[in-house]
Amino acid sequence: MYETGGHPIVYGEKLIDKNLPTVLVYGHYDVQPPDPLELWESPPFEPVIKDEKIYARGSSDDKGQMYMHVKAFEALNKTGELSCNVKFMIEGEEEVGSDGLEGFVKENKDMLSADVILISDTSILANDSPSITVGLRGLSYLEVEVTGPNKDLHSGTFGGAVANPINTLSRMIASLHDESGRVTIPGFYDKVKNYDQAARNEMAKAPFDLEKFKKNLQINEVWGEAGFTTRERIGIRPTLDVNGIWGGYTGEGAKTVLPSKAHAKISMRLVPDQNSDEITAMFEKYFKSIAPDSVKVKVMAHHGGEAAVVSTTSPASLAASKAFEKSFGKKPVPSYEGGSIPIVALFQQELQIDPILMGFGLDDDAIHSPNEHFGLFNFYIGIETITYFYQFFSESNQK
Ligand code: BES
Ligand code: MN
Ligand code: MN
């Protein structure tokens, strides 16, 4: 165990032969808060198996997926078939920006040296469409506070004569997108990597059922940046979303009040080659510039992280593809996912190692939501695929 000042990092290694390749397994034991608790059908921290799925907070993100690696290692170790040196690094702050891990990685480069980093913290397209994640988005997360009068006021005595910060914040937020679904912050798209038609055609080969996507979410229509498909909007285009908005009176019944303050939490998902600090600065400057004189605006940056794209042609990536093909009986396709694992770009930069993102979750595992679950099929096929990966990787990487 390594203390970080935050939640400690669990580290362990089994080095069997310096002539064999070394695999560094990364995962996280921290989870998102389980609330709203009343929407869980069984308690979030008491796992139950129902309909061939394990229900619990962290079952898919990421304890259950991390545990596949423990089981794969245990099996190979028991049968004497372990063909790689293995290092495990399990952190407890992924969901809050991996601050402790960043320092740990920078200070322990020798200990963490490896030929590949294996991460199971992403999804496959479907149980009959295996995929390997090749792209993750970056993130800028901020909070804004809009202040009107110095205290809550009677909405009759003052309403209509004093700017309401919630009305004002709503207008400001609404103006952050234009009619075609593009973010209006000047410079926001300047560094966005454009994919040519050939690359987009390649991406479009990944199976995706738009009707099923809408049906699962009970929406009549999708929304997004004009000129891009739903998969592209998720995988290769940047976004801006309000994650939460509050202020004024939200209790039961009515209270006539013109609030003093309004707040919102806003995230922007980023793509190569945007930089999260630059985007945060652009947001702050623009958001302040659109505020009317009737209010004061504060912008507070939370965590950020960069997007990452990993190789599809490295020996490790070919070994991963072979492993999926053997366990699923079908070649995996590359997929660009919309979530963020900021530490992936840091591994690339600090350790010069390209991670393999071999997650086995599904988009409807309800991660970060009530009733998070992980399929038993996914759990077992994950263990199997990981063991094949060790085998193929060591065969392709004899030193
Ligand atoms: N495992 C997820 C990221 C993920 C989910 C990637 C699904 C691909 C598919 C990770 O634990 C996560 O939730 N990351 C956060 C970012 C973090 C800095 C809080 C996210 O994406 O919101
Ligand atoms: Mn995760
Ligand atoms: Mn998560």
Coordinates of C-alpha atoms and ligand atoms in Angstrom, one line a residue:
M1 CA 0.0 0.0 0.0
Y2 CA 1.3 3.5 -0.8
E3 CA 0.0 6.5 0.9
T4 CA -0.7 9.5 -1.3
G5 CA -2.3 12.1 0.9
G6 CA -5.6 11.0 -0.4
H7 CA -6.8 7.4 -0.8
P8 CA -3.9 5.0 -0.9
I9 CA -2.7 3.1 -3.9
V10 CA -2.6 -0.7 -3.8
Y11 CA 0.4 -2.1 -5.5
G12 CA 1.7 -5.6 -5.9
E13 CA 4.0 -7.4 -8.4
K14 CA 5.1 -10.9 -9.4
L15 CA 8.3 -10.8 -11.4
I16 CA 9.1 -14.3 -12.6
D17 CA 11.7 -13.8 -15.3
K18 CA 13.4 -10.7 -16.6
N19 CA 13.4 -12.1 -20.1
L20 CA 9.6 -12.2 -20.2
P21 CA 7.5 -9.1 -21.0
T22 CA 5.9 -7.1 -18.1
V23 CA 2.3 -6.3 -17.9
L24 CA 1.1 -3.4 -15.6
V25 CA -2.5 -3.8 -14.7
Y26 CA -4.3 -0.5 -13.7
G27 CA -7.8 -0.2 -12.2
H28 CA -9.6 1.8 -9.5
Y29 CA -11.4 0.7 -6.3
D30 CA -13.1 4.0 -5.7
V31 CA -16.7 4.5 -6.9
Q32 CA -19.2 7.2 -7.5
P33 CA -21.6 8.1 -4.7
P34 CA -24.6 5.7 -4.8
D35 CA -27.3 8.3 -4.4
P36 CA -30.2 8.6 -5.0
L37 CA -30.4 5.6 -2.7
E38 CA -34.2 5.3 -2.9
L39 CA -33.9 4.2 -6.6
W40 CA -31.8 1.1 -5.8
E41 CA -33.7 -2.1 -5.9
S42 CA -31.1 -3.7 -3.6
P43 CA -28.5 -2.0 -1.3
P44 CA -25.6 -0.6 -3.4
F45 CA -22.9 -2.1 -1.2
E46 CA -24.5 -5.6 -0.8
P47 CA -23.9 -7.3 -4.2
V48 CA -26.7 -9.6 -5.4
I49 CA -26.9 -11.7 -8.5
K50 CA -30.1 -11.3 -10.4
D51 CA -30.9 -12.2 -14.0
E52 CA -27.3 -13.2 -14.7
K53 CA -26.0 -9.9 -13.5
I54 CA -24.1 -8.7 -10.4
Y55 CA -25.9 -5.6 -8.9
A56 CA -23.7 -3.3 -6.8
R57 CA -22.0 0.1 -6.9
G58 CA -18.7 -0.6 -8.6
S59 CA -19.7 -3.9 -10.2
S60 CA -18.8 -2.6 -13.6
D61 CA -17.0 0.6 -12.7
D62 CA -14.5 -0.6 -11.7
K63 CA -14.2 -3.1 -8.9
G64 CA -15.9 -6.0 -10.9
Q65 CA -13.7 -5.3 -13.9
M66 CA -10.6 -5.0 -11.8
Y67 CA -11.4 -8.3 -10.1
M68 CA -11.4 -10.1 -13.5
H69 CA -7.7 -9.3 -13.5
V70 CA -7.2 -10.7 -10.1
K71 CA -9.0 -13.9 -11.1
A72 CA -7.1 -14.2 -14.4
F73 CA -3.8 -13.8 -12.5
E74 CA -4.9 -16.3 -9.8
A75 CA -5.8 -18.9 -12.4
L76 CA -2.5 -18.5 -14.4
N77 CA -0.5 -18.5 -11.3
K78 CA -2.1 -21.7 -10.0
T79 CA -1.7 -23.7 -13.2
G80 CA 1.9 -22.5 -13.7
E81 CA 0.9 -20.9 -17.0
L82 CA 1.8 -17.3 -16.1
S83 CA 3.9 -16.1 -19.1
C84 CA 4.5 -12.5 -18.2
N85 CA 5.7 -10.5 -15.2
V86 CA 2.7 -8.8 -13.6
K87 CA 2.4 -5.6 -11.7
F88 CA -0.9 -4.5 -10.2
M89 CA -1.7 -0.8 -9.4
I90 CA -5.1 -0.1 -8.1
E91 CA -5.9 3.5 -7.1
G92 CA -8.7 5.0 -5.1
E93 CA -9.1 8.5 -6.7
E94 CA -10.0 7.9 -10.3
E95 CA -13.5 9.3 -9.9
V96 CA -12.1 12.5 -8.5
G97 CA -9.3 13.1 -10.9
S98 CA -6.4 10.7 -9.9
D99 CA -4.5 13.5 -8.1
G100 CA -2.5 11.1 -5.9
L101 CA -1.7 8.7 -8.7
E102 CA -0.2 11.4 -10.8
G103 CA 2.5 12.1 -8.3
F104 CA 3.0 8.4 -7.6
V105 CA 3.6 7.7 -11.3
K106 CA 6.1 10.5 -11.7
E107 CA 8.0 9.4 -8.6
N108 CA 8.0 5.6 -9.3
K109 CA 8.8 5.3 -12.9
D110 CA 11.3 2.5 -12.4
M111 CA 9.0 0.4 -10.3
L112 CA 6.2 0.9 -12.8
S113 CA 8.3 0.1 -15.9
A114 CA 6.4 -2.3 -18.1
D115 CA 5.9 -3.3 -21.8
V116 CA 2.2 -2.6 -21.6
I117 CA -0.5 -1.3 -19.3
L118 CA -3.8 -3.2 -19.2
I119 CA -6.9 -1.4 -18.2
S120 CA -10.4 -2.8 -18.0
D121 CA -12.5 0.3 -17.2
T122 CA -14.4 0.7 -20.5
S123 CA -17.2 -1.0 -22.5
I124 CA -17.7 -3.3 -25.4
L125 CA -20.3 -2.4 -28.1
A126 CA -22.5 -5.5 -27.3
N127 CA -22.0 -9.0 -26.1
D128 CA -22.1 -10.2 -29.7
S129 CA -20.0 -7.2 -31.0
P130 CA -16.7 -7.3 -29.2
S131 CA -14.7 -4.1 -29.4
I132 CA -11.4 -2.6 -28.1
T133 CA -11.5 1.0 -27.0
V134 CA -9.0 3.1 -28.9
G135 CA -10.2 6.6 -27.9
L136 CA -11.3 8.3 -24.7
R137 CA -12.4 11.9 -24.3
G138 CA -10.7 14.5 -22.1
L139 CA -12.6 16.6 -19.5
S140 CA -12.8 20.1 -18.2
Y141 CA -15.1 20.4 -15.2
L142 CA -16.2 23.7 -13.7
E143 CA -18.7 25.2 -11.3
V144 CA -20.3 28.6 -11.8
E145 CA -22.0 30.9 -9.3
V146 CA -24.1 33.9 -10.4
T147 CA -25.0 36.4 -7.8
G148 CA -27.7 39.0 -8.1
P149 CA -29.0 40.9 -5.0
N150 CA -27.1 40.5 -1.6
K151 CA -30.0 38.4 -0.1
D152 CA -33.1 36.4 -1.2
L153 CA -35.9 38.9 -1.9
H154 CA -39.7 38.8 -1.9
S155 CA -40.4 38.0 -5.6
G156 CA -43.5 40.3 -5.5
T157 CA -41.8 43.3 -3.9
F158 CA -38.7 43.1 -6.1
G159 CA -39.6 40.8 -9.0
G160 CA -39.4 42.5 -12.4
A161 CA -37.1 45.2 -11.1
V162 CA -34.1 43.2 -10.0
A163 CA -32.3 40.6 -12.2
N164 CA -33.1 37.1 -11.1
P165 CA -29.7 35.2 -11.1
I166 CA -31.5 31.9 -12.0
N167 CA -33.2 33.4 -15.0
T168 CA -29.9 35.0 -16.0
L169 CA -27.8 31.8 -15.5
S170 CA -30.4 29.9 -17.6
R171 CA -30.0 32.4 -20.5
M172 CA -26.3 32.3 -20.2
I173 CA -26.2 28.5 -20.3
A174 CA -28.7 28.4 -23.2
S175 CA -26.4 30.7 -25.2
L176 CA -23.5 28.3 -24.9
H177 CA -24.9 26.2 -27.9
D178 CA -26.0 27.5 -31.2
E179 CA -28.9 26.2 -33.4
S180 CA -26.7 23.5 -34.9
G181 CA -25.7 22.1 -31.5
R182 CA -22.2 23.6 -31.6
V183 CA -20.6 25.2 -28.6
T184 CA -20.4 29.0 -29.0
I185 CA -17.2 29.6 -26.9
P186 CA -14.8 31.4 -29.2
G187 CA -11.8 29.1 -30.0
F188 CA -13.5 26.0 -28.6
Y189 CA -13.0 24.0 -31.9
D190 CA -9.7 25.5 -32.9
K191 CA -7.6 22.5 -31.9
V192 CA -10.1 19.8 -32.5
K193 CA -8.6 17.0 -34.6
N194 CA -10.7 16.5 -37.8
Y195 CA -11.0 13.0 -39.1
D196 CA -11.0 12.5 -42.9
Q197 CA -13.8 10.7 -44.6
A198 CA -11.8 7.5 -44.8
A199 CA -11.3 7.4 -41.1
R200 CA -15.0 8.2 -40.5
N201 CA -16.0 5.4 -42.8
E202 CA -13.8 3.1 -40.9
M203 CA -15.4 4.1 -37.6
A204 CA -18.9 3.7 -39.1
K205 CA -18.2 0.0 -39.6
A206 CA -18.6 -0.5 -35.9
P207 CA -22.2 -1.9 -35.4
F208 CA -24.5 0.6 -33.8
D209 CA -28.3 0.4 -33.6
L210 CA -29.8 3.9 -33.4
E211 CA -33.3 2.7 -32.9
K212 CA -32.3 0.5 -30.0
F213 CA -30.2 3.4 -28.5
K214 CA -33.3 5.7 -28.5
K215 CA -35.6 2.9 -27.2
N216 CA -33.3 2.1 -24.3
L217 CA -33.3 5.8 -23.2
Q218 CA -37.0 6.3 -24.0
I219 CA -36.2 9.3 -26.2
N220 CA -38.0 10.1 -29.5
E221 CA -35.0 11.8 -31.1
V222 CA -31.3 12.1 -30.6
W223 CA -29.6 15.5 -30.4
G224 CA -26.1 16.8 -31.2
E225 CA -23.7 18.7 -33.4
A226 CA -25.0 18.9 -36.9
G227 CA -23.1 16.9 -39.5
F228 CA -22.0 14.1 -37.2
T229 CA -23.5 10.7 -36.4
T230 CA -24.4 9.7 -32.9
R231 CA -21.3 7.5 -32.6
E232 CA -19.1 10.4 -33.8
R233 CA -20.8 12.9 -31.4
I234 CA -19.9 10.5 -28.6
G235 CA -16.4 9.4 -29.7
I236 CA -14.7 12.2 -31.6
R237 CA -16.5 15.5 -31.0
P238 CA -16.3 17.8 -27.9
T239 CA -19.3 18.7 -25.8
L240 CA -20.6 21.0 -23.1
D241 CA -23.2 19.8 -20.6
V242 CA -24.7 21.1 -17.4
N243 CA -24.4 18.3 -14.8
G244 CA -26.4 20.1 -12.1
I245 CA -28.1 23.4 -11.5
W246 CA -29.6 24.8 -8.3
G247 CA -30.6 27.9 -6.4
G248 CA -33.6 29.5 -4.9
Y249 CA -36.4 27.6 -3.3
T250 CA -36.6 23.9 -4.2
G251 CA -38.4 22.5 -1.1
E252 CA -42.0 21.3 -1.0
G253 CA -44.8 23.6 -1.9
A254 CA -44.3 27.2 -3.0
K255 CA -42.2 30.0 -1.5
T256 CA -42.2 33.3 -3.4
V257 CA -38.6 34.3 -3.6
L258 CA -36.2 36.1 -5.9
P259 CA -33.0 34.3 -5.1
S260 CA -29.7 35.9 -4.4
K261 CA -27.6 33.2 -6.1
A262 CA -27.7 30.5 -8.8
H263 CA -25.2 27.7 -9.3
A264 CA -24.4 25.2 -12.0
K265 CA -21.8 22.4 -12.5
I266 CA -20.7 22.2 -16.1
S267 CA -18.5 19.7 -17.9
M268 CA -16.9 19.8 -21.3
R269 CA -15.8 16.5 -22.9
L270 CA -12.7 17.1 -25.0
V271 CA -11.1 15.4 -27.9
P272 CA -7.6 15.4 -29.4
D273 CA -5.9 17.9 -29.6
Q274 CA -7.8 20.2 -27.3
N275 CA -6.1 21.1 -24.0
S276 CA -8.2 21.0 -20.8
D277 CA -6.5 24.0 -19.1
E278 CA -6.9 26.1 -22.3
I279 CA -10.5 25.1 -22.6
T280 CA -11.2 25.9 -19.0
A281 CA -9.6 29.4 -19.5
M282 CA -11.7 30.0 -22.6
F283 CA -14.8 29.0 -20.8
E284 CA -14.1 31.4 -17.9
K285 CA -13.3 34.3 -20.1
Y286 CA -16.4 33.8 -22.4
F287 CA -18.8 33.1 -19.5
K288 CA -17.8 36.3 -17.8
S289 CA -18.1 38.2 -21.0
I290 CA -21.7 37.2 -21.6
A291 CA -22.8 38.1 -18.0
P292 CA -25.0 41.2 -17.9
D293 CA -24.0 44.0 -15.5
S294 CA -27.0 43.1 -13.2
V295 CA -25.1 40.0 -11.8
K296 CA -21.7 39.0 -10.7
V297 CA -20.1 35.7 -11.9
K298 CA -17.6 33.4 -10.3
V299 CA -16.1 30.4 -12.2
M300 CA -14.3 27.7 -10.2
A301 CA -12.3 25.0 -12.0
H302 CA -12.6 21.4 -10.8
H303 CA -10.5 18.6 -12.2
G304 CA -9.6 18.1 -15.9
G305 CA -7.8 15.7 -18.1
E306 CA -6.7 15.1 -21.6
A307 CA -8.2 12.9 -24.3
A308 CA -6.3 9.8 -25.4
V309 CA -6.0 7.7 -28.5
V310 CA -4.1 4.4 -28.3
S311 CA -2.3 2.4 -31.0
T312 CA -4.1 -0.3 -32.9
T313 CA -1.0 -1.8 -34.5
S314 CA 1.4 -2.3 -31.5
P315 CA 2.3 -5.9 -30.6
A316 CA 0.1 -5.5 -27.4
S317 CA -2.8 -4.3 -29.4
L318 CA -2.6 -7.2 -31.9
A319 CA -2.3 -9.6 -28.9
A320 CA -5.5 -8.1 -27.4
S321 CA -7.3 -8.4 -30.7
K322 CA -6.3 -12.1 -31.0
A323 CA -7.4 -12.7 -27.4
F324 CA -10.9 -11.2 -28.1
E325 CA -11.2 -13.2 -31.3
K326 CA -10.4 -16.4 -29.4
S327 CA -12.9 -15.8 -26.5
F328 CA -15.7 -14.1 -28.4
G329 CA -15.3 -16.1 -31.7
K330 CA -15.4 -12.8 -33.5
K331 CA -12.8 -10.1 -34.4
P332 CA -13.1 -7.0 -32.2
V333 CA -13.6 -3.6 -33.8
P334 CA -11.9 -0.4 -32.6
S335 CA -14.3 1.9 -30.7
Y336 CA -14.1 5.5 -29.7
E337 CA -15.8 6.0 -26.3
G338 CA -17.1 9.2 -24.8
G339 CA -16.0 8.7 -21.2
S340 CA -12.7 9.9 -19.7
I341 CA -9.8 8.2 -17.9
P342 CA -7.4 11.1 -17.6
I343 CA -4.6 8.9 -16.3
V344 CA -4.3 7.2 -19.7
A345 CA -2.8 10.3 -21.3
L346 CA -0.5 10.7 -18.3
F347 CA 0.7 7.1 -18.6
Q348 CA 1.5 7.7 -22.3
Q349 CA 3.3 10.9 -21.4
E350 CA 5.2 10.0 -18.3
L351 CA 5.9 6.3 -18.8
Q352 CA 5.9 6.3 -22.6
I353 CA 3.6 3.2 -22.5
D354 CA 0.5 2.9 -24.6
P355 CA -2.3 1.3 -22.5
I356 CA -4.6 -1.4 -23.9
L357 CA -8.2 -0.5 -23.0
M358 CA -9.8 -3.9 -22.8
G359 CA -13.0 -3.2 -20.9
F360 CA -15.9 -5.7 -20.8
G361 CA -18.8 -3.5 -19.6
L362 CA -21.8 -2.5 -21.6
D363 CA -23.2 1.0 -22.0
D364 CA -26.4 0.0 -20.2
D365 CA -24.6 -1.3 -17.1
A366 CA -25.9 1.9 -15.4
I367 CA -22.4 3.0 -14.2
H368 CA -22.6 6.2 -12.0
S369 CA -26.4 5.4 -11.8
P370 CA -28.7 3.5 -9.4
N371 CA -28.7 -0.3 -9.9
E372 CA -25.3 -0.5 -11.5
H373 CA -24.7 -4.0 -12.7
F374 CA -22.2 -6.2 -14.6
G375 CA -23.1 -9.2 -16.6
L376 CA -21.8 -12.6 -15.4
F377 CA -21.2 -13.4 -19.1
N378 CA -19.0 -10.2 -19.3
F379 CA -17.2 -11.1 -16.0
Y380 CA -16.3 -14.6 -17.1
I381 CA -15.4 -13.8 -20.7
G382 CA -13.3 -11.0 -19.4
I383 CA -11.3 -13.4 -17.3
E384 CA -10.9 -15.7 -20.2
T385 CA -9.8 -12.9 -22.6
I386 CA -7.2 -11.6 -20.2
T387 CA -5.6 -15.0 -19.8
Y388 CA -5.4 -15.3 -23.6
F389 CA -3.9 -11.8 -23.7
Y390 CA -1.0 -12.9 -21.5
Q391 CA -0.4 -15.9 -23.6
F392 CA -0.4 -14.1 -27.0
F393 CA 1.5 -11.1 -25.7
S394 CA 4.3 -13.2 -24.3
E395 CA 4.5 -15.2 -27.6
S396 CA 4.8 -12.0 -29.6
N397 CA 7.2 -10.3 -27.2
Q398 CA 10.0 -12.7 -26.5
K399 CA 13.0 -10.7 -25.5
Ligands
BES1 N1 -14.7 4.1 -16.2 C1 -15.1 5.4 -16.4 C2 -14.8 6.0 -17.7 C3 -15.4 5.3 -18.9 C4 -16.7 4.9 -18.8 C5 -14.8 5.2 -20.1 C6 -17.3 4.2 -19.9 C7 -15.4 4.6 -21.1 C8 -16.7 4.1 -21.0 C9 -14.4 6.3 -15.3 O1 -14.4 5.7 -14.0 C10 -15.1 7.6 -15.2 O2 -16.2 7.6 -14.8 N2 -14.4 8.7 -15.5 C11 -14.9 10.0 -15.3 C12 -13.9 11.0 -15.3 C13 -13.2 11.3 -14.0 C14 -12.1 12.3 -14.1 C15 -14.2 11.7 -12.9 C16 -15.9 10.4 -16.4 O3 -15.7 9.9 -17.5 O4 -16.8 11.1 -16.1
MN2 MN -14.0 3.7 -14.1
MN3 MN -16.5 6.1 -13.2

